[in-house]
Amino acid sequence: MASTNVHVEAAVPEQQEEIEAEHSDYDSAVSDSDFASLTTSLSSSVTNYVYENGRRYHRFREGQYLFPNDEVEQDRLDMVHHIDRLMLGGNLFKAPISTSPQRVLDIGTGTGIWALEFADEFPSAEVLGIDLSPIQPQWTAPNCQFVVDDVEAVWPYPAVKAFDYIHQRNMVGSLADWDRVARQAFQHLKPGGFYELQEFHFQFLTQGNEDAFNDSAINEWQKLLAEGTVKFGKPLNIAPELANKVKRAGFVNVQEDVLKIPIGSWPKDKALKTIGQWMQVHAIESVEPLTLAVFTRVLGWSEAECRVLIAKVQREFKERRQYYVHCHIIYGQKPTV
């Protein structure tokens, strides 16, 4: 770890309005000096967090992201990262990118663990991780930087320094306009560059005794959660639609793998059993952070009502049932001509 890259706010609201007015076609013509001026100071509003129902939430673009950013949530996000690597056979990505990428963007970087590990594996790459929350470590590798930014705003990154690879994962429930994000990814990639998404379809299923599952707390919870995120404008169950959105943005050679991911130790296959064990722990720990803001802010529940449902759902996830979920891994390439 050789340098410190301070978390910075990419654009205050007034600057963002100017950017949007000047670059409404999503073509970032911001010069290097302009970009530097946008990322030289950390606004106090970024780290002045919001506390609600015993959890901590982001302040920058307050209310746009429904999930917490406190230390407990950071541990959960790092667990998901471990699960993602297990699903990919230990790899960080699926797309057939260059062995010496130069510019890489990680959307919704979270704790920054993916960006840091990518930067370590590819010293040739200049890796930029962006997120609404400044929860990434300040001390990073020299080729990794983190910026507080809103991916749904107009991207201020210099067009002359386009990316070789753009990566995002676990963003369902966080974006309102996936088509626009895909178009901006297309605009900011070099010809031949790749855009990759790794997203869970938030629909828990079970093998066997489906009637009992239909009456379960898990099924009630996931239906309400899906309803709440749709009402909020950032639907959770968007994964099956994403491959077509990537194609509509102009990407070619679009590939989609849909993986059946177990929850629990029920698979006979050793690798799947390991994934299932991790997924069971993750499922139990994800119930509270996924529930509180959606149910209280959007659906009008009290915190007490949420706590009762959370306990029921967590208890069911602890049972020895054959639950599973699907993960969509999608990548597309920007045409070379």
Short mmCIF file of C-alpha atoms in Angstrom, two decimals:
data_model
loop_
_atom_site.label_atom_id
_atom_site.label_comp_id
_atom_site.label_asym_id
_atom_site.label_seq_id
_atom_site.Cartn_x
_atom_site.Cartn_y
_atom_site.Cartn_z
CA MET A 1 0.00 0.00 0.00
CA ALA A 2 1.87 3.00 -1.25
CA SER A 3 -0.41 6.00 -1.36
CA THR A 4 -3.47 7.61 0.10
CA ASN A 5 -6.36 8.45 -2.22
CA VAL A 6 -8.88 10.60 -0.36
CA HIS A 7 -12.57 9.96 -0.94
CA VAL A 8 -13.88 12.98 -2.78
CA GLU A 9 -17.18 14.28 -4.02
CA ALA A 10 -17.23 14.29 -7.81
CA ALA A 11 -19.64 17.17 -8.17
CA VAL A 12 -21.69 19.31 -5.84
CA PRO A 13 -25.29 19.85 -7.02
CA GLU A 14 -24.56 23.19 -8.69
CA GLN A 15 -21.64 21.74 -10.62
CA GLN A 16 -23.70 18.73 -11.58
CA GLU A 17 -26.39 20.92 -13.11
CA GLU A 18 -23.75 22.63 -15.24
CA ILE A 19 -22.35 19.29 -16.35
CA GLU A 20 -25.78 17.99 -17.31
CA ALA A 21 -26.54 21.15 -19.28
CA GLU A 22 -23.28 20.97 -21.18
CA HIS A 23 -23.23 17.21 -21.79
CA SER A 24 -26.83 16.14 -22.16
CA ASP A 25 -25.81 13.62 -24.86
CA TYR A 26 -23.72 11.75 -22.22
CA ASP A 27 -20.46 12.53 -24.09
CA SER A 28 -18.06 13.63 -21.40
CA ALA A 29 -15.93 16.46 -22.75
CA VAL A 30 -14.64 17.41 -19.32
CA SER A 31 -10.92 18.06 -19.47
CA ASP A 32 -8.40 16.58 -17.06
CA SER A 33 -8.09 19.91 -15.27
CA ASP A 34 -11.88 20.20 -14.97
CA PHE A 35 -12.08 16.69 -13.55
CA ALA A 36 -9.33 17.45 -11.06
CA SER A 37 -11.18 20.54 -9.89
CA LEU A 38 -14.25 18.42 -9.24
CA THR A 39 -12.31 15.95 -7.13
CA THR A 40 -10.01 18.02 -4.96
CA SER A 41 -12.06 18.53 -1.79
CA LEU A 42 -14.26 16.42 0.40
CA SER A 43 -17.59 18.05 1.19
CA SER A 44 -18.68 17.71 4.83
CA SER A 45 -22.09 16.65 3.55
CA VAL A 46 -20.56 13.42 2.26
CA THR A 47 -19.46 12.11 5.65
CA ASN A 48 -22.23 13.68 7.73
CA TYR A 49 -24.15 10.41 7.75
CA VAL A 50 -27.85 9.82 8.38
CA TYR A 51 -28.87 7.51 11.25
CA GLU A 52 -32.20 5.73 11.13
CA ASN A 53 -33.67 2.66 12.88
CA GLY A 54 -30.30 1.92 14.43
CA ARG A 55 -28.46 1.87 11.08
CA ARG A 56 -26.25 4.41 9.28
CA TYR A 57 -26.99 5.67 5.74
CA HIS A 58 -25.23 7.90 3.19
CA ARG A 59 -25.67 11.69 3.18
CA PHE A 60 -24.52 12.51 -0.39
CA ARG A 61 -27.63 12.34 -2.60
CA GLU A 62 -29.49 11.48 0.60
CA GLY A 63 -32.35 9.05 0.18
CA GLN A 64 -31.37 7.75 -3.25
CA TYR A 65 -29.92 4.52 -1.86
CA LEU A 66 -32.08 2.45 0.48
CA PHE A 67 -29.44 0.33 2.12
CA PRO A 68 -27.09 1.20 5.02
CA ASN A 69 -23.34 1.86 4.81
CA ASP A 70 -22.24 1.16 8.40
CA GLU A 71 -19.55 -1.29 9.49
CA VAL A 72 -22.00 -4.20 9.78
CA GLU A 73 -23.15 -3.61 6.22
CA GLN A 74 -19.57 -3.31 5.02
CA ASP A 75 -18.83 -6.75 6.45
CA ARG A 76 -21.85 -8.11 4.58
CA LEU A 77 -20.69 -6.53 1.32
CA ASP A 78 -17.25 -8.09 1.73
CA MET A 79 -18.95 -11.45 2.30
CA VAL A 80 -20.84 -11.01 -0.98
CA HIS A 81 -17.50 -10.30 -2.66
CA HIS A 82 -16.18 -13.63 -1.38
CA ILE A 83 -19.31 -15.38 -2.66
CA ASP A 84 -18.95 -13.70 -6.05
CA ARG A 85 -15.37 -14.96 -6.37
CA LEU A 86 -16.50 -18.47 -5.45
CA MET A 87 -19.19 -18.30 -8.14
CA LEU A 88 -16.58 -17.23 -10.69
CA GLY A 89 -14.15 -19.98 -9.74
CA GLY A 90 -11.91 -17.55 -7.86
CA ASN A 91 -11.90 -14.91 -10.60
CA LEU A 92 -12.89 -11.26 -10.39
CA PHE A 93 -14.65 -11.11 -13.76
CA LYS A 94 -16.05 -13.17 -16.63
CA ALA A 95 -15.49 -10.91 -19.65
CA PRO A 96 -12.51 -11.74 -21.90
CA ILE A 97 -10.69 -8.50 -21.18
CA SER A 98 -7.10 -7.69 -22.10
CA THR A 99 -4.31 -9.13 -19.98
CA SER A 100 -2.98 -5.59 -19.54
CA PRO A 101 -5.97 -3.24 -19.12
CA GLN A 102 -5.11 0.44 -18.76
CA ARG A 103 -8.26 2.16 -17.44
CA VAL A 104 -10.92 0.36 -15.36
CA LEU A 105 -14.09 1.70 -13.72
CA ASP A 106 -15.90 -0.05 -10.86
CA ILE A 107 -19.48 1.22 -10.49
CA GLY A 108 -20.98 1.03 -7.00
CA THR A 109 -17.65 -0.01 -5.57
CA GLY A 110 -18.97 -0.33 -1.99
CA THR A 111 -16.09 -1.14 0.33
CA GLY A 112 -13.74 -1.00 -2.65
CA ILE A 113 -12.57 -4.58 -2.21
CA TRP A 114 -13.10 -5.54 -5.86
CA ALA A 115 -11.26 -2.46 -7.15
CA LEU A 116 -8.35 -3.03 -4.76
CA GLU A 117 -7.97 -6.68 -5.69
CA PHE A 118 -8.23 -5.90 -9.41
CA ALA A 119 -5.58 -3.19 -9.06
CA ASP A 120 -3.34 -5.69 -7.28
CA GLU A 121 -3.80 -8.36 -9.96
CA PHE A 122 -3.35 -5.88 -12.83
CA PRO A 123 -0.59 -3.37 -11.99
CA SER A 124 -0.93 -1.98 -15.53
CA ALA A 125 -4.44 -0.72 -14.77
CA GLU A 126 -5.54 2.62 -13.37
CA VAL A 127 -8.62 1.59 -11.39
CA LEU A 128 -11.34 4.06 -10.39
CA GLY A 129 -14.06 3.01 -7.95
CA ILE A 130 -17.15 5.19 -7.50
CA ASP A 131 -19.92 5.08 -4.89
CA LEU A 132 -22.35 7.34 -3.04
CA SER A 133 -20.69 6.44 0.27
CA PRO A 134 -17.06 7.22 1.20
CA ILE A 135 -16.56 3.90 3.01
CA GLN A 136 -13.49 2.72 1.10
CA PRO A 137 -10.04 2.62 2.72
CA GLN A 138 -7.99 5.81 2.40
CA TRP A 139 -4.73 3.91 1.97
CA THR A 140 -4.74 2.12 -1.35
CA ALA A 141 -2.46 0.84 -4.06
CA PRO A 142 -0.96 3.62 -6.23
CA ASN A 143 -3.08 2.50 -9.20
CA CYS A 144 -6.43 2.60 -7.36
CA GLN A 145 -8.54 5.67 -6.57
CA PHE A 146 -11.98 6.11 -5.05
CA VAL A 147 -14.40 8.95 -5.79
CA VAL A 148 -17.77 9.77 -4.26
CA ASP A 149 -20.07 10.07 -7.24
CA ASP A 150 -23.58 9.25 -8.43
CA VAL A 151 -23.51 6.85 -11.36
CA GLU A 152 -26.99 7.99 -12.40
CA ALA A 153 -25.77 11.56 -12.93
CA VAL A 154 -23.89 12.56 -16.07
CA TRP A 155 -20.42 11.03 -15.90
CA PRO A 156 -17.72 13.75 -15.72
CA TYR A 157 -14.82 11.53 -16.76
CA PRO A 158 -12.64 12.84 -19.60
CA ALA A 159 -13.59 11.41 -23.00
CA VAL A 160 -9.91 11.31 -23.96
CA LYS A 161 -9.29 8.82 -21.14
CA ALA A 162 -11.92 6.21 -21.94
CA PHE A 163 -12.05 2.93 -20.03
CA ASP A 164 -10.96 -0.51 -21.21
CA TYR A 165 -13.36 -2.24 -18.85
CA ILE A 166 -16.36 -1.15 -16.76
CA HIS A 167 -17.56 -3.42 -13.96
CA GLN A 168 -20.63 -3.37 -11.75
CA ARG A 169 -22.34 -5.85 -9.49
CA ASN A 170 -25.07 -6.12 -6.85
CA MET A 171 -26.73 -2.87 -7.91
CA VAL A 172 -30.32 -4.14 -8.15
CA GLY A 173 -32.57 -1.90 -6.09
CA SER A 174 -30.07 0.95 -6.44
CA LEU A 175 -30.66 2.27 -9.98
CA ALA A 176 -33.72 3.89 -11.53
CA ASP A 177 -32.59 3.99 -15.16
CA TRP A 178 -30.46 1.00 -16.12
CA ASP A 179 -30.69 1.91 -19.81
CA ARG A 180 -29.07 5.27 -19.19
CA VAL A 181 -26.27 3.75 -17.14
CA ALA A 182 -25.62 1.22 -19.92
CA ARG A 183 -25.55 4.02 -22.50
CA GLN A 184 -23.06 6.00 -20.43
CA ALA A 185 -20.92 2.90 -20.00
CA PHE A 186 -20.96 2.47 -23.78
CA GLN A 187 -20.03 6.13 -24.30
CA HIS A 188 -17.08 5.95 -21.90
CA LEU A 189 -15.53 2.72 -23.16
CA LYS A 190 -12.77 2.44 -25.72
CA PRO A 191 -13.70 0.57 -28.91
CA GLY A 192 -13.35 -3.10 -28.09
CA GLY A 193 -13.80 -2.48 -24.36
CA PHE A 194 -16.11 -4.56 -22.17
CA TYR A 195 -18.98 -3.76 -19.81
CA GLU A 196 -19.85 -6.44 -17.24
CA LEU A 197 -22.72 -6.81 -14.76
CA GLN A 198 -23.13 -9.41 -12.02
CA GLU A 199 -26.61 -9.25 -10.50
CA PHE A 200 -28.84 -11.53 -8.45
CA HIS A 201 -32.46 -12.02 -9.44
CA PHE A 202 -34.05 -11.29 -6.09
CA GLN A 203 -36.50 -14.17 -6.09
CA PHE A 204 -35.87 -16.93 -3.59
CA LEU A 205 -37.12 -20.33 -4.73
CA THR A 206 -37.25 -23.79 -3.19
CA GLN A 207 -36.97 -27.36 -4.37
CA GLY A 208 -39.85 -29.32 -2.91
CA ASN A 209 -42.87 -28.41 -0.76
CA GLU A 210 -43.68 -25.33 -2.80
CA ASP A 211 -47.12 -24.92 -1.18
CA ALA A 212 -45.48 -24.44 2.22
CA PHE A 213 -43.00 -21.99 0.72
CA ASN A 214 -45.79 -19.94 -0.84
CA ASP A 215 -47.18 -19.38 2.66
CA SER A 216 -43.77 -18.67 4.20
CA ALA A 217 -42.45 -15.47 5.75
CA ILE A 218 -39.65 -15.43 3.17
CA ASN A 219 -42.12 -15.38 0.30
CA GLU A 220 -44.22 -12.66 1.95
CA TRP A 221 -41.07 -10.63 2.64
CA GLN A 222 -39.65 -10.86 -0.88
CA LYS A 223 -42.97 -9.88 -2.46
CA LEU A 224 -43.28 -6.83 -0.21
CA LEU A 225 -39.65 -5.91 -0.81
CA ALA A 226 -40.13 -6.14 -4.57
CA GLU A 227 -43.30 -4.03 -4.29
CA GLY A 228 -41.52 -1.41 -2.21
CA THR A 229 -38.55 -1.05 -4.54
CA VAL A 230 -40.85 -0.73 -7.57
CA LYS A 231 -42.82 1.96 -5.75
CA PHE A 232 -39.56 3.69 -4.87
CA GLY A 233 -38.57 3.63 -8.55
CA LYS A 234 -35.56 1.34 -8.25
CA PRO A 235 -36.86 -2.20 -8.77
CA LEU A 236 -35.05 -5.11 -7.18
CA ASN A 237 -36.14 -7.80 -9.66
CA ILE A 238 -34.52 -6.33 -12.76
CA ALA A 239 -31.78 -8.89 -13.46
CA PRO A 240 -33.64 -10.88 -16.19
CA GLU A 241 -34.04 -7.67 -18.22
CA LEU A 242 -30.44 -6.50 -18.11
CA ALA A 243 -28.99 -8.43 -21.06
CA ASN A 244 -31.49 -6.78 -23.40
CA LYS A 245 -30.67 -3.37 -21.95
CA VAL A 246 -26.98 -3.97 -22.62
CA LYS A 247 -27.80 -4.88 -26.23
CA ARG A 248 -30.01 -1.81 -26.67
CA ALA A 249 -27.16 0.40 -25.50
CA GLY A 250 -25.16 -0.74 -28.55
CA PHE A 251 -23.00 -3.52 -27.15
CA VAL A 252 -22.22 -6.56 -29.27
CA ASN A 253 -21.09 -10.10 -28.43
CA VAL A 254 -23.37 -9.95 -25.39
CA GLN A 255 -23.12 -13.07 -23.25
CA GLU A 256 -25.31 -14.03 -20.30
CA ASP A 257 -24.76 -16.84 -17.82
CA VAL A 258 -27.56 -17.60 -15.36
CA LEU A 259 -26.23 -19.51 -12.36
CA LYS A 260 -28.41 -21.43 -9.91
CA ILE A 261 -26.96 -20.50 -6.52
CA PRO A 262 -27.90 -22.64 -3.49
CA ILE A 263 -28.71 -21.24 -0.06
CA GLY A 264 -27.70 -23.76 2.56
CA SER A 265 -25.48 -26.83 2.64
CA TRP A 266 -27.91 -29.10 0.77
CA PRO A 267 -25.99 -29.55 -2.54
CA LYS A 268 -23.93 -32.74 -2.89
CA ASP A 269 -21.32 -31.00 -5.03
CA LYS A 270 -18.51 -29.78 -2.75
CA ALA A 271 -18.04 -26.40 -4.45
CA LEU A 272 -21.78 -25.66 -4.49
CA LYS A 273 -22.08 -26.79 -0.89
CA THR A 274 -19.43 -24.24 0.11
CA ILE A 275 -21.20 -21.49 -1.81
CA GLY A 276 -24.50 -22.52 -0.26
CA GLN A 277 -23.09 -22.32 3.26
CA TRP A 278 -21.83 -18.80 2.65
CA MET A 279 -25.10 -17.82 0.96
CA GLN A 280 -27.12 -19.02 3.94
CA VAL A 281 -25.13 -16.79 6.29
CA HIS A 282 -25.44 -13.92 3.84
CA ALA A 283 -29.19 -14.42 3.41
CA ILE A 284 -29.73 -14.28 7.17
CA GLU A 285 -27.58 -11.17 7.56
CA SER A 286 -29.11 -9.38 4.56
CA VAL A 287 -32.70 -9.41 5.80
CA GLU A 288 -32.38 -6.43 8.15
CA PRO A 289 -30.46 -4.03 5.87
CA LEU A 290 -32.70 -4.84 2.91
CA THR A 291 -35.88 -4.40 4.93
CA LEU A 292 -35.70 -1.38 7.21
CA ALA A 293 -35.56 1.61 4.86
CA VAL A 294 -37.82 0.14 2.18
CA PHE A 295 -40.54 -0.91 4.61
CA THR A 296 -40.46 2.21 6.81
CA ARG A 297 -39.85 4.91 4.19
CA VAL A 298 -41.84 3.45 1.30
CA LEU A 299 -44.38 0.96 2.65
CA GLY A 300 -45.22 2.83 5.85
CA TRP A 301 -44.35 0.11 8.35
CA SER A 302 -43.14 0.86 11.87
CA GLU A 303 -39.73 -0.30 12.98
CA ALA A 304 -41.37 -2.70 15.44
CA GLU A 305 -43.41 -4.31 12.68
CA CYS A 306 -40.25 -4.67 10.60
CA ARG A 307 -38.40 -6.34 13.46
CA VAL A 308 -41.11 -8.99 13.83
CA LEU A 309 -41.00 -9.87 10.11
CA ILE A 310 -37.19 -9.79 10.04
CA ALA A 311 -37.03 -12.32 12.87
CA LYS A 312 -39.47 -14.65 11.09
CA VAL A 313 -37.58 -14.49 7.80
CA GLN A 314 -34.21 -15.04 9.45
CA ARG A 315 -35.58 -18.04 11.33
CA GLU A 316 -36.80 -19.61 8.08
CA PHE A 317 -33.45 -19.04 6.35
CA LYS A 318 -31.83 -21.01 9.18
CA GLU A 319 -33.99 -24.04 8.42
CA ARG A 320 -32.58 -26.96 6.43
CA ARG A 321 -34.55 -26.34 3.25
CA GLN A 322 -33.39 -26.37 -0.35
CA TYR A 323 -33.57 -22.66 -1.10
CA TYR A 324 -31.83 -21.18 -4.12
CA VAL A 325 -31.60 -18.01 -6.18
CA HIS A 326 -30.36 -17.13 -9.68
CA CYS A 327 -27.40 -14.90 -10.49
CA HIS A 328 -27.07 -13.25 -13.93
CA ILE A 329 -23.56 -12.59 -15.20
CA ILE A 330 -23.66 -10.45 -18.34
CA TYR A 331 -21.01 -8.80 -20.44
CA GLY A 332 -20.95 -6.99 -23.77
CA GLN A 333 -18.32 -5.39 -25.98
CA LYS A 334 -18.23 -1.98 -27.59
CA PRO A 335 -17.77 -2.42 -31.37
CA THR A 336 -14.28 -1.75 -32.69
CA VAL A 337 -15.61 0.20 -35.69
#
